[in-house]
Short mmCIF file of C-alpha atoms in Angstrom, two decimals:
data_model
loop_
_atom_site.label_atom_id
_atom_site.label_comp_id
_atom_site.label_asym_id
_atom_site.label_seq_id
_atom_site.Cartn_x
_atom_site.Cartn_y
_atom_site.Cartn_z
CA UNK A 165 -47.54 -53.09 0.08
CA UNK A 166 -44.90 -53.37 2.69
CA UNK A 167 -46.96 -51.57 5.20
CA UNK A 168 -50.04 -53.39 4.42
CA UNK A 169 -48.54 -56.95 4.61
CA UNK A 170 -45.67 -56.13 7.03
CA UNK A 171 -46.91 -59.10 9.24
CA UNK A 172 -48.07 -61.36 6.45
CA UNK A 173 -45.92 -63.21 3.94
CA UNK A 174 -47.86 -63.04 0.62
CA UNK A 175 -48.18 -66.22 -1.41
CA UNK A 176 -48.98 -66.98 -4.99
CA UNK A 177 -50.67 -70.22 -5.93
CA UNK A 178 -47.88 -72.78 -7.12
CA UNK A 179 -47.73 -76.33 -7.79
CA UNK A 180 -46.63 -77.20 -4.25
CA UNK A 181 -49.64 -75.30 -2.60
CA UNK A 182 -51.89 -76.94 -4.97
CA UNK A 183 -50.54 -80.53 -4.27
CA UNK A 184 -50.65 -79.90 -0.48
CA UNK A 185 -54.32 -78.65 -0.66
CA UNK A 186 -55.42 -81.75 -2.58
CA UNK A 187 -53.55 -84.18 -0.17
CA UNK A 188 -55.36 -82.34 2.81
CA UNK A 189 -58.82 -82.55 1.44
CA UNK A 190 -58.46 -86.27 0.45
CA UNK A 191 -59.18 -89.15 2.80
CA UNK A 192 -56.26 -90.33 4.50
CA UNK A 193 -55.42 -93.29 2.34
CA UNK A 194 -56.11 -91.43 -0.95
CA UNK A 195 -53.94 -88.50 0.41
CA UNK A 196 -51.14 -90.90 0.93
CA UNK A 197 -51.44 -92.30 -2.56
CA UNK A 198 -51.73 -88.87 -4.24
CA UNK A 199 -48.59 -87.83 -2.29
CA UNK A 200 -46.66 -90.95 -3.39
CA UNK A 201 -47.90 -91.09 -7.10
CA UNK A 202 -49.32 -87.80 -7.83
CA UNK A 203 -52.80 -87.06 -9.15
CA UNK A 204 -54.20 -85.95 -12.39
CA UNK A 205 -55.42 -82.29 -11.83
CA UNK A 206 -58.11 -82.86 -14.49
CA UNK A 207 -59.86 -85.36 -12.09
CA UNK A 208 -60.07 -82.75 -9.30
CA UNK A 209 -63.59 -81.16 -8.91
CA UNK A 210 -63.19 -79.37 -5.66
CA UNK A 211 -60.28 -77.34 -4.35
CA UNK A 212 -59.95 -75.51 -0.94
CA UNK A 213 -57.30 -72.75 -0.84
CA UNK A 214 -58.55 -70.75 2.00
CA UNK A 215 -56.46 -69.20 4.57
CA UNK A 216 -53.18 -69.29 2.77
CA UNK A 217 -52.21 -65.69 2.42
CA UNK A 218 -52.69 -65.82 -1.31
CA UNK A 219 -52.13 -62.58 -2.87
CA UNK A 220 -52.43 -63.49 -6.53
CA UNK A 221 -54.53 -66.10 -8.29
CA UNK A 222 -52.58 -68.16 -10.77
CA UNK A 223 -51.64 -71.63 -11.90
CA UNK A 224 -55.34 -73.11 -11.77
CA UNK A 225 -55.57 -73.71 -15.61
CA UNK A 226 -54.96 -77.34 -15.44
CA UNK A 227 -58.11 -77.83 -13.24
CA UNK A 228 -60.44 -78.18 -16.28
CA UNK A 229 -63.25 -80.05 -14.51
CA UNK A 230 -63.27 -78.00 -11.18
CA UNK A 231 -66.81 -77.30 -9.97
CA UNK A 232 -65.95 -75.73 -6.55
CA UNK A 233 -63.27 -73.46 -5.56
CA UNK A 234 -62.57 -71.87 -2.15
CA UNK A 235 -60.18 -68.90 -2.06
CA UNK A 236 -61.67 -67.27 1.12
CA UNK A 237 -59.75 -65.66 3.80
CA UNK A 238 -56.70 -64.68 1.68
CA UNK A 239 -55.31 -61.22 0.70
CA UNK A 240 -56.32 -61.38 -2.91
CA UNK A 241 -56.62 -57.94 -4.66
CA UNK A 242 -57.77 -58.94 -8.17
CA UNK A 243 -60.07 -61.59 -9.67
CA UNK A 244 -57.82 -63.21 -12.43
CA UNK A 245 -56.60 -66.46 -13.90
CA UNK A 246 -59.97 -68.16 -13.65
CA UNK A 247 -60.96 -68.09 -17.38
CA UNK A 248 -60.17 -71.83 -17.89
CA UNK A 249 -62.36 -73.05 -14.98
CA UNK A 250 -65.56 -73.16 -17.37
CA UNK A 251 -67.37 -75.80 -15.05
CA UNK A 252 -67.18 -73.97 -11.97
CA UNK A 253 -70.49 -73.82 -10.21
CA UNK A 254 -69.52 -72.58 -6.76
CA UNK A 255 -66.82 -69.86 -6.08
CA UNK A 256 -65.80 -68.44 -2.74
CA UNK A 257 -63.82 -65.25 -2.56
CA UNK A 258 -64.98 -63.82 0.61
CA UNK A 259 -62.68 -62.11 3.04
CA UNK A 260 -60.23 -60.82 0.61
CA UNK A 261 -59.08 -57.40 -0.57
CA UNK A 262 -60.82 -57.33 -3.96
CA UNK A 263 -61.94 -53.81 -5.23
CA UNK A 264 -63.37 -54.55 -8.59
CA UNK A 265 -65.71 -57.44 -9.88
CA UNK A 266 -63.97 -58.65 -13.06
CA UNK A 267 -62.42 -61.93 -14.52
CA UNK A 268 -65.67 -63.94 -14.35
CA UNK A 269 -66.94 -63.76 -17.99
CA UNK A 270 -66.19 -67.52 -18.69
CA UNK A 271 -67.67 -68.93 -15.72
CA UNK A 272 -71.05 -69.17 -17.35
CA UNK A 273 -72.13 -72.13 -15.12
CA UNK A 274 -71.61 -70.33 -11.80
CA UNK A 275 -74.45 -70.77 -9.47
CA UNK A 276 -73.20 -69.67 -6.17
CA UNK A 277 -70.75 -66.67 -5.71
CA UNK A 278 -69.40 -65.20 -2.56
CA UNK A 279 -67.62 -61.87 -2.63
CA UNK A 280 -68.48 -61.23 1.10
CA UNK A 281 -66.12 -58.85 3.08
CA UNK A 282 -64.22 -57.22 0.25
CA UNK A 283 -63.79 -53.56 -0.90
CA UNK A 284 -66.11 -53.55 -3.83
CA UNK A 285 -68.12 -50.34 -4.62
CA UNK A 286 -69.98 -51.24 -7.61
CA UNK A 287 -71.85 -54.43 -8.88
CA UNK A 288 -70.75 -54.91 -12.45
CA UNK A 289 -69.07 -57.07 -15.06
CA UNK A 290 -71.24 -60.06 -14.30
CA UNK A 291 -73.52 -60.29 -17.38
CA UNK A 292 -72.44 -63.72 -18.41
CA UNK A 293 -73.40 -65.29 -15.09
CA UNK A 294 -76.97 -66.15 -16.17
CA UNK A 295 -77.17 -69.32 -14.05
CA UNK A 296 -76.43 -67.30 -10.67
CA UNK A 297 -78.70 -68.38 -7.97
CA UNK A 298 -76.97 -67.35 -4.71
CA UNK A 299 -74.94 -64.01 -4.43
CA UNK A 300 -73.34 -62.85 -1.35
CA UNK A 301 -71.59 -59.51 -1.52
CA UNK A 302 -72.19 -58.31 2.01
CA UNK A 303 -69.67 -56.00 3.94
CA UNK A 304 -68.31 -54.11 0.98
CA UNK A 305 -68.54 -50.53 -0.04
CA UNK A 306 -71.95 -50.58 -1.89
CA UNK A 307 -73.47 -47.05 -1.10
CA UNK A 308 -76.36 -46.64 -3.63
CA UNK A 309 -79.60 -48.58 -3.86
CA UNK A 310 -79.56 -48.25 -7.50
CA UNK A 311 -76.70 -50.77 -7.60
CA UNK A 312 -79.31 -53.54 -7.04
CA UNK A 313 -81.09 -52.96 -10.27
CA UNK A 314 -78.08 -54.49 -12.04
CA UNK A 315 -79.05 -57.77 -10.52
CA UNK A 316 -82.47 -57.94 -12.34
CA UNK A 317 -80.65 -59.56 -15.17
CA UNK A 318 -80.13 -62.75 -13.24
CA UNK A 319 -83.48 -64.50 -13.59
CA UNK A 320 -82.36 -67.49 -11.38
CA UNK A 321 -81.31 -65.29 -8.51
CA UNK A 322 -83.11 -66.52 -5.35
CA UNK A 323 -80.72 -65.64 -2.57
CA UNK A 324 -78.91 -62.47 -1.97
CA UNK A 325 -76.82 -61.05 0.90
CA UNK A 326 -76.00 -57.27 1.11
CA UNK A 327 -75.80 -56.80 4.76
CA UNK A 328 -73.02 -54.73 6.13
CA UNK A 329 -72.96 -52.34 3.12
CA UNK A 330 -73.58 -48.53 3.58
CA UNK A 331 -76.68 -48.85 1.22
CA UNK A 332 -78.31 -51.01 4.03
CA UNK A 333 -78.76 -47.94 6.17
CA UNK A 334 -81.38 -46.48 3.88
CA UNK A 335 -84.65 -46.79 5.55
CA UNK A 336 -86.26 -48.03 2.36
CA UNK A 337 -83.51 -50.56 1.69
CA UNK A 338 -85.59 -53.79 2.06
CA UNK A 339 -88.57 -52.58 0.09
CA UNK A 340 -86.29 -51.14 -2.72
CA UNK A 341 -84.40 -54.36 -3.00
CA UNK A 342 -87.56 -56.70 -2.90
CA UNK A 343 -89.37 -54.51 -5.34
CA UNK A 344 -86.68 -54.60 -7.89
CA UNK A 345 -85.92 -58.29 -7.28
CA UNK A 346 -89.37 -59.80 -7.33
CA UNK A 347 -88.11 -63.48 -7.42
CA UNK A 348 -85.86 -63.17 -4.48
CA UNK A 349 -86.73 -65.86 -1.89
CA UNK A 350 -84.12 -64.90 0.82
CA UNK A 351 -82.40 -61.52 1.53
CA UNK A 352 -79.74 -61.11 4.16
CA UNK A 353 -80.40 -64.69 5.59
CA UNK A 354 -84.11 -63.84 5.84
CA UNK A 355 -87.11 -65.28 4.13
CA UNK A 356 -88.91 -62.46 2.08
CA UNK A 357 -92.47 -62.50 3.35
CA UNK A 358 -95.46 -62.16 1.17
CA UNK A 359 -96.57 -59.12 3.04
CA UNK A 360 -93.08 -57.53 2.38
CA UNK A 361 -93.24 -58.35 -1.20
CA UNK A 362 -96.77 -56.96 -1.73
CA UNK A 363 -95.91 -53.51 0.00
CA UNK A 364 -92.54 -53.37 -1.93
CA UNK A 365 -94.34 -53.85 -5.34
CA UNK A 366 -97.02 -51.25 -4.49
CA UNK A 367 -94.45 -48.64 -3.24
CA UNK A 368 -92.14 -48.70 -6.13
CA UNK A 369 -94.34 -49.82 -9.08
CA UNK A 370 -93.86 -46.31 -10.79
CA UNK A 371 -90.09 -47.34 -10.89
CA UNK A 372 -90.25 -51.04 -11.67
CA UNK A 373 -93.01 -50.80 -14.52
CA UNK A 374 -90.75 -48.83 -16.87
CA UNK A 375 -87.82 -51.20 -16.12
CA UNK A 376 -90.10 -54.14 -16.88
CA UNK A 377 -91.20 -52.28 -20.12
CA UNK A 378 -87.53 -51.71 -21.17
CA UNK A 379 -86.54 -55.27 -20.33
CA UNK A 380 -89.36 -56.75 -22.32
CA UNK A 381 -88.34 -54.57 -25.35
CA UNK A 382 -84.78 -55.53 -24.76
CA UNK A 383 -85.76 -59.30 -24.58
CA UNK A 384 -87.90 -59.01 -27.73
CA UNK A 385 -84.83 -57.51 -29.58
CA UNK A 386 -82.54 -60.14 -28.24
CA UNK A 387 -84.81 -62.84 -29.49
CA UNK A 388 -85.18 -61.33 -32.94
CA UNK A 389 -81.42 -60.98 -33.11
CA UNK A 390 -81.03 -64.62 -32.02
CA UNK A 391 -83.68 -65.70 -34.63
CA UNK A 392 -81.91 -63.83 -37.42
CA UNK A 393 -78.49 -65.23 -36.30
CA UNK A 394 -80.08 -68.90 -36.26
CA UNK A 395 -81.56 -68.20 -39.64
CA UNK A 396 -78.23 -66.91 -40.94
CA UNK A 397 -76.50 -70.13 -39.69
CA UNK A 398 -78.90 -72.21 -41.60
CA UNK A 399 -78.26 -70.13 -44.71
CA UNK A 400 -74.73 -70.49 -44.24
CA UNK A 401 -74.90 -74.45 -43.95
CA UNK A 402 -76.90 -74.18 -47.23
CA UNK A 403 -73.98 -72.22 -48.69
CA UNK A 404 -76.32 -69.32 -49.72
CA UNK A 405 -75.98 -66.78 -47.01
CA UNK A 406 -76.82 -63.28 -48.05
CA UNK A 407 -78.23 -64.16 -51.44
CA UNK A 408 -81.86 -63.53 -50.24
CA UNK A 409 -81.61 -59.87 -51.32
CA UNK A 410 -79.34 -57.16 -52.61
CA UNK A 411 -76.27 -57.96 -50.47
CA UNK A 412 -74.09 -59.13 -53.30
CA UNK A 413 -75.08 -56.56 -55.69
CA UNK A 414 -74.63 -53.80 -53.31
CA UNK A 415 -71.19 -55.06 -52.34
CA UNK A 416 -70.14 -55.07 -55.93
CA UNK A 417 -70.65 -51.19 -55.88
CA UNK A 418 -70.02 -50.49 -52.26
CA UNK A 419 -66.29 -49.62 -52.84
CA UNK A 420 -66.55 -48.41 -56.28
CA UNK A 421 -66.13 -44.60 -56.29
CA UNK A 422 -66.24 -44.43 -59.97
CA UNK A 423 -69.41 -46.18 -60.47
CA UNK A 424 -71.12 -43.74 -58.04
CA UNK A 425 -69.84 -40.85 -60.12
CA UNK A 426 -71.04 -42.61 -63.34
CA UNK A 427 -74.44 -42.85 -61.90
CA UNK A 428 -74.97 -39.23 -62.58
CA UNK A 429 -74.69 -39.57 -66.23
CA UNK A 430 -78.03 -39.25 -68.11
CA UNK A 431 -79.82 -42.65 -68.45
CA UNK A 432 -77.50 -44.46 -66.04
CA UNK A 433 -79.79 -44.27 -63.01
CA UNK A 434 -82.53 -46.19 -64.89
CA UNK A 435 -80.02 -48.61 -66.39
CA UNK A 436 -78.62 -49.34 -62.92
CA UNK A 437 -82.07 -49.86 -61.44
CA UNK A 438 -83.03 -52.33 -64.04
CA UNK A 439 -79.58 -54.22 -63.53
CA UNK A 440 -80.23 -54.38 -59.88
CA UNK A 441 -83.69 -55.55 -60.17
CA UNK A 442 -82.62 -58.50 -62.70
CA UNK A 443 -79.37 -59.32 -60.64
CA UNK A 444 -81.23 -59.54 -57.34
CA UNK A 445 -83.96 -61.88 -59.05
CA UNK A 446 -81.13 -64.30 -60.08
CA UNK A 447 -79.62 -64.20 -56.43
CA UNK A 448 -82.90 -64.97 -54.86
CA UNK A 449 -83.43 -67.94 -57.42
CA UNK A 450 -79.97 -69.28 -56.38
CA UNK A 451 -80.90 -68.76 -52.71
CA UNK A 452 -84.14 -70.69 -52.79
CA UNK A 453 -82.60 -73.48 -54.98
CA UNK A 454 -79.69 -73.63 -52.46
CA UNK A 455 -82.24 -74.13 -49.59
CA UNK A 456 -83.89 -76.95 -51.50
CA UNK A 457 -80.62 -78.58 -52.31
CA UNK A 458 -79.61 -78.30 -48.68
CA UNK A 459 -82.60 -80.12 -47.63
CA UNK A 460 -81.98 -82.92 -50.32
CA UNK A 461 -78.31 -83.25 -49.02
CA UNK A 462 -79.64 -83.75 -45.35
CA UNK A 463 -82.15 -86.17 -46.30
CA UNK A 464 -79.49 -88.21 -48.27
CA UNK A 465 -77.38 -88.25 -45.23
CA UNK A 466 -80.12 -89.09 -42.92
CA UNK A 467 -81.28 -91.87 -45.21
CA UNK A 468 -77.81 -93.36 -45.43
CA UNK A 469 -77.23 -93.47 -41.63
CA UNK A 470 -80.82 -94.90 -40.96
CA UNK A 471 -79.97 -97.72 -43.53
CA UNK A 472 -76.57 -98.13 -41.76
CA UNK A 473 -78.25 -98.39 -38.41
CA UNK A 474 -80.73 -100.88 -39.65
CA UNK A 475 -78.01 -103.22 -41.14
CA UNK A 476 -75.89 -102.99 -37.99
CA UNK A 477 -78.79 -103.59 -35.62
CA UNK A 478 -79.66 -106.84 -37.61
CA UNK A 479 -76.09 -107.98 -37.52
CA UNK A 480 -75.74 -107.26 -33.76
CA UNK A 481 -78.88 -109.23 -33.01
CA UNK A 482 -77.50 -112.16 -35.06
CA UNK A 483 -74.23 -111.87 -33.16
CA UNK A 484 -75.93 -111.99 -29.68
CA UNK A 485 -77.87 -114.95 -30.85
CA UNK A 486 -74.73 -116.80 -31.79
CA UNK A 487 -73.19 -115.96 -28.30
CA UNK A 488 -76.41 -116.89 -26.51
CA UNK A 489 -76.45 -120.17 -28.26
CA UNK A 490 -72.87 -120.88 -27.40
CA UNK A 491 -73.55 -119.92 -23.72
CA UNK A 492 -76.54 -122.02 -23.71
CA UNK A 493 -74.57 -125.04 -24.88
CA UNK A 494 -71.74 -124.61 -22.63
CA UNK A 495 -73.03 -123.34 -19.50
CA UNK A 496 -72.61 -126.58 -17.62
CA UNK A 497 -69.55 -127.74 -19.62
CA UNK A 498 -67.11 -125.90 -17.29
CA UNK A 499 -68.56 -127.30 -14.16
CA UNK A 500 -68.30 -130.74 -15.82
CA UNK A 501 -64.55 -130.21 -16.61
CA UNK A 502 -64.05 -128.96 -13.18
CA UNK A 503 -65.69 -132.02 -11.42
CA UNK A 504 -64.69 -134.54 -14.11
CA UNK A 505 -64.12 -138.30 -12.69
CA UNK A 506 -60.92 -138.65 -14.62
CA UNK A 507 -58.17 -136.57 -16.14
CA UNK A 508 -59.04 -138.09 -19.58
CA UNK A 509 -62.64 -137.18 -19.41
CA UNK A 510 -61.80 -133.77 -18.30
CA UNK A 511 -59.29 -133.28 -21.23
CA UNK A 512 -61.92 -134.69 -23.71
CA UNK A 513 -64.60 -132.13 -22.56
CA UNK A 514 -61.82 -129.43 -22.49
CA UNK A 515 -61.08 -130.19 -26.08
CA UNK A 516 -64.87 -130.23 -27.06
CA UNK A 517 -65.08 -126.78 -25.32
CA UNK A 518 -62.01 -125.28 -27.05
CA UNK A 519 -63.52 -126.48 -30.42
CA UNK A 520 -66.72 -124.67 -29.66
CA UNK A 521 -64.74 -121.54 -28.77
CA UNK A 522 -62.97 -121.87 -32.01
CA UNK A 523 -66.15 -122.27 -34.02
CA UNK A 524 -67.64 -119.21 -32.10
CA UNK A 525 -64.69 -117.07 -33.06
CA UNK A 526 -65.05 -118.16 -36.67
CA UNK A 527 -68.89 -117.47 -36.66
CA UNK A 528 -68.44 -114.05 -35.16
CA UNK A 529 -65.51 -113.08 -37.41
CA UNK A 530 -67.57 -114.28 -40.50
CA UNK A 531 -70.46 -112.26 -39.36
CA UNK A 532 -68.39 -109.20 -38.91
CA UNK A 533 -66.98 -109.87 -42.44
CA UNK A 534 -70.36 -109.96 -43.94
CA UNK A 535 -71.39 -106.74 -42.28
CA UNK A 536 -68.21 -105.06 -43.30
CA UNK A 537 -68.89 -105.97 -46.88
CA UNK A 538 -72.48 -104.96 -46.59
CA UNK A 539 -71.58 -101.56 -45.20
CA UNK A 540 -68.77 -100.97 -47.77
CA UNK A 541 -71.56 -101.38 -50.52
CA UNK A 542 -73.79 -99.01 -48.72
CA UNK A 543 -70.91 -96.38 -48.21
CA UNK A 544 -69.98 -96.95 -51.93
CA UNK A 545 -73.59 -96.03 -53.07
CA UNK A 546 -73.65 -93.27 -50.59
CA UNK A 547 -70.52 -91.80 -51.98
CA UNK A 548 -71.88 -92.07 -55.61
CA UNK A 549 -75.24 -90.30 -54.56
CA UNK A 550 -73.49 -87.56 -52.73
CA UNK A 551 -71.20 -87.06 -55.87
CA UNK A 552 -74.26 -86.67 -58.03
CA UNK A 553 -76.02 -84.34 -55.67
CA UNK A 554 -72.88 -82.18 -55.45
CA UNK A 555 -72.13 -82.11 -59.18
CA UNK A 556 -75.79 -81.25 -59.82
CA UNK A 557 -75.66 -78.35 -57.39
CA UNK A 558 -72.46 -77.19 -58.69
CA UNK A 559 -73.57 -77.14 -62.22
CA UNK A 560 -76.64 -75.20 -61.47
CA UNK A 561 -74.76 -72.78 -59.25
CA UNK A 562 -72.18 -72.14 -62.16
CA UNK A 563 -75.36 -71.63 -64.51
CA UNK A 564 -76.81 -68.95 -62.26
CA UNK A 565 -73.61 -67.16 -61.56
CA UNK A 566 -73.09 -67.04 -65.46
CA UNK A 567 -76.40 -65.27 -65.57
CA UNK A 568 -75.01 -62.73 -63.17
CA UNK A 569 -71.99 -62.23 -65.26
CA UNK A 570 -74.03 -61.89 -68.31
CA UNK A 571 -76.13 -59.22 -66.66
CA UNK A 572 -72.88 -57.37 -65.48
CA UNK A 573 -71.44 -57.55 -69.12
CA UNK A 574 -74.68 -56.23 -70.47
CA UNK A 575 -74.78 -53.45 -67.98
CA UNK A 576 -71.18 -52.73 -68.75
CA UNK A 577 -71.58 -52.32 -72.34
CA UNK A 578 -74.72 -50.01 -72.17
CA UNK A 579 -72.78 -48.10 -69.58
CA UNK A 580 -69.89 -47.67 -72.10
CA UNK A 581 -72.31 -46.51 -74.82
CA UNK A 582 -73.97 -44.02 -72.48
CA UNK A 583 -70.61 -42.77 -71.25
CA UNK A 584 -69.21 -42.21 -74.85
CA UNK A 585 -72.34 -40.58 -76.09
CA UNK A 586 -72.20 -38.24 -73.07
CA UNK A 587 -68.65 -37.51 -73.67
CA UNK A 588 -69.16 -36.52 -77.17
CA UNK A 589 -72.09 -34.13 -76.30
CA UNK A 590 -69.92 -32.69 -73.60
CA UNK A 591 -67.13 -31.91 -76.09
CA UNK A 592 -69.93 -30.12 -78.30
CA UNK A 593 -71.35 -28.47 -75.25
CA UNK A 594 -74.62 -30.10 -76.00
CA UNK A 595 -75.43 -31.68 -72.49
CA UNK A 596 -78.89 -30.95 -71.33
CA UNK A 597 -78.04 -30.81 -67.62
CA UNK A 598 -75.09 -29.86 -65.50
CA UNK A 599 -72.95 -32.51 -63.96
CA UNK A 600 -70.80 -32.58 -60.73
CA UNK A 601 -67.28 -31.49 -61.14
CA UNK A 602 -65.88 -34.94 -60.23
CA UNK A 603 -68.14 -36.53 -62.96
CA UNK A 604 -66.82 -33.89 -65.40
CA UNK A 605 -63.29 -34.86 -64.65
CA UNK A 606 -64.14 -38.31 -66.06
CA UNK A 607 -65.23 -36.88 -69.32
CA UNK A 608 -61.85 -35.41 -70.19
CA UNK A 609 -61.33 -37.77 -73.14
CA UNK A 610 -62.32 -41.29 -74.25
CA UNK A 611 -59.59 -43.17 -72.64
CA UNK A 612 -60.09 -41.72 -69.27
CA UNK A 613 -63.83 -42.65 -69.18
CA UNK A 614 -63.21 -46.20 -70.72
CA UNK A 615 -60.44 -46.96 -68.25
CA UNK A 616 -62.70 -45.89 -65.38
CA UNK A 617 -65.68 -47.99 -66.63
CA UNK A 618 -63.53 -51.07 -67.29
CA UNK A 619 -61.72 -50.84 -63.85
CA UNK A 620 -65.36 -50.78 -62.13
CA UNK A 621 -66.32 -53.59 -64.53
CA UNK A 622 -63.38 -55.72 -63.23
CA UNK A 623 -64.08 -55.02 -59.71
CA UNK A 624 -67.67 -56.26 -59.90
CA UNK A 625 -66.72 -59.32 -62.03
CA UNK A 626 -64.25 -60.35 -59.19
CA UNK A 627 -67.06 -59.97 -56.53
CA UNK A 628 -69.21 -62.42 -58.66
CA UNK A 629 -66.21 -64.80 -59.11
CA UNK A 630 -65.38 -64.77 -55.34
CA UNK A 631 -69.05 -65.53 -54.39
CA UNK A 632 -69.28 -68.38 -56.95
CA UNK A 633 -65.88 -69.65 -55.79
CA UNK A 634 -67.13 -69.70 -51.97
CA UNK A 635 -70.14 -71.65 -52.82
CA UNK A 636 -68.14 -74.16 -54.91
CA UNK A 637 -65.41 -74.48 -52.33
CA UNK A 638 -68.05 -75.08 -49.63
CA UNK A 639 -69.77 -77.79 -51.60
CA UNK A 640 -66.52 -79.67 -52.40
CA UNK A 641 -65.58 -79.50 -48.71
CA UNK A 642 -68.97 -80.86 -47.60
CA UNK A 643 -68.78 -83.62 -50.12
CA UNK A 644 -65.32 -84.69 -49.02
CA UNK A 645 -66.09 -84.39 -45.35
CA UNK A 646 -69.42 -86.36 -45.31
CA UNK A 647 -67.81 -89.20 -47.37
CA UNK A 648 -64.69 -89.24 -45.33
CA UNK A 649 -66.61 -89.27 -42.26
CA UNK A 650 -68.61 -92.42 -43.31
CA UNK A 651 -65.57 -94.15 -44.34
CA UNK A 652 -63.68 -93.28 -41.21
CA UNK A 653 -66.52 -94.35 -38.95
CA UNK A 654 -66.80 -97.76 -40.52
CA UNK A 655 -63.07 -98.32 -40.23
CA UNK A 656 -63.25 -97.25 -36.41
CA UNK A 657 -66.31 -99.53 -36.10
CA UNK A 658 -64.78 -102.69 -37.70
CA UNK A 659 -61.42 -102.30 -35.64
CA UNK A 660 -63.37 -101.98 -32.41
CA UNK A 661 -65.69 -104.81 -33.11
CA UNK A 662 -62.75 -107.16 -34.21
CA UNK A 663 -60.97 -106.15 -31.06
CA UNK A 664 -64.13 -106.87 -29.05
CA UNK A 665 -64.40 -110.32 -30.47
CA UNK A 666 -60.72 -111.19 -29.89
CA UNK A 667 -60.94 -109.98 -26.26
CA UNK A 668 -64.16 -112.02 -25.75
CA UNK A 669 -62.64 -115.20 -27.13
CA UNK A 670 -59.44 -114.58 -25.23
CA UNK A 671 -61.39 -114.32 -21.99
CA UNK A 672 -63.30 -117.48 -22.80
CA UNK A 673 -59.91 -119.40 -23.65
CA UNK A 674 -58.45 -117.92 -20.38
CA UNK A 675 -61.38 -119.07 -18.26
CA UNK A 676 -60.92 -122.62 -19.79
CA UNK A 677 -57.16 -122.70 -19.19
CA UNK A 678 -57.56 -121.69 -15.48
CA UNK A 679 -59.94 -124.52 -14.66
CA UNK A 680 -58.61 -127.04 -12.10
CA UNK A 681 -59.65 -130.67 -12.45
CA UNK A 682 -60.77 -131.92 -9.01
CA UNK A 683 -61.41 -135.35 -10.00
CA UNK A 684 -63.51 -137.89 -7.86
CA UNK A 685 -63.58 -137.53 -4.08
CA UNK A 686 -62.40 -140.71 -2.05
#
């Protein structure tokens, strides 16, 4: 580094540099104010840090709302410390010493990126920049045309600059780029003509058509995965995720090595299949019931807030009417006080106006008390309805999970019977078929086989209990959350409304107190 920067003093972004940059880019009067009183970095949306010999990017985490950042003409070697700048739309890192594209993952809103004149040899690590529209990576070390194919993932890319890279010397450069980026409007500062586009598409269709097919398949797979994820989130919200199938049943046996061995015993295969069919049926009944109950819960919440909104709207309209009546009655009174012919007349009118203000305050506060009482009753009824919905759901879930336990207990009992019978036959050498060696090890004596079966049974019961507990816990949390939110929203609304009324009355009173009485002119 000493040889590279022997004539340059490398800098790191620090508070002093940032403060100076902000002062320089502000208008003169604002810059002086910023220098004297400081500035909230969260309010800064643009920052110019070019030509400052910056070697390392750092200390930008406080610029939460930055949309434009210039770091051009420095000696930066690595893209880093930008992860907090999630609102960045425009980023200039041109004329630096960057070798690898990295550190951009969180900049999902980025539309304009310049990496012009660096040392980059590969276009990579930009997958999250799906909003990218303008990309300048000219005068770097890109050598292969295939690098351009990476840019096909940016469906909004319209302007690209690659000029000055070794790959530009390829005689097919322009046609290759245009063919593989068919939505490109400008390439290397020039408008892509329709003729060029037609020739490019025709020349490279044997390469682009397979790419398009692969991309279509990938897109279809992505959409399918997103749909599945959305559906899963819906099921989670209903507290019944993974109950629409054999997931719970399979998980009960997944880590149970003893159960796998016991499946080789005569008759256990059929027993297990019958158990699975019945168990999955109960799970699917619970799943379908859960979805219906979720819709019922959502409807109850929606109806409550709709009723709340109607009550508040009627109250607000009444409040506005009261205020409008007051203003209509008193719109000339202030002028009358101001120009009263005598002090006594002015004071009399002032007293009348003050009394009107007092009555207005009482009317508005009374109206607020009425709506507060009305909403309290609505919330009380809502809480009761939610409690009924939750308790009904919980009882039915418990009932269905009891069915699962009953099926497990029945399977366990029959498995014990088969195992002991098989043990007895084994002792007498009366088995009709050979069993694997690890299965025969369980048939040493009654205690061994019974202990293994009981252990497996306990594992499966725990799995059932855990799933039931998860559903009940989620239901209790939902019940508490939805009712507490309703109560807290009303507390906040009431407090804000009272504060609003008090402020309005205080402003009227202040306006009245500040009136100067002119009296008659001579």
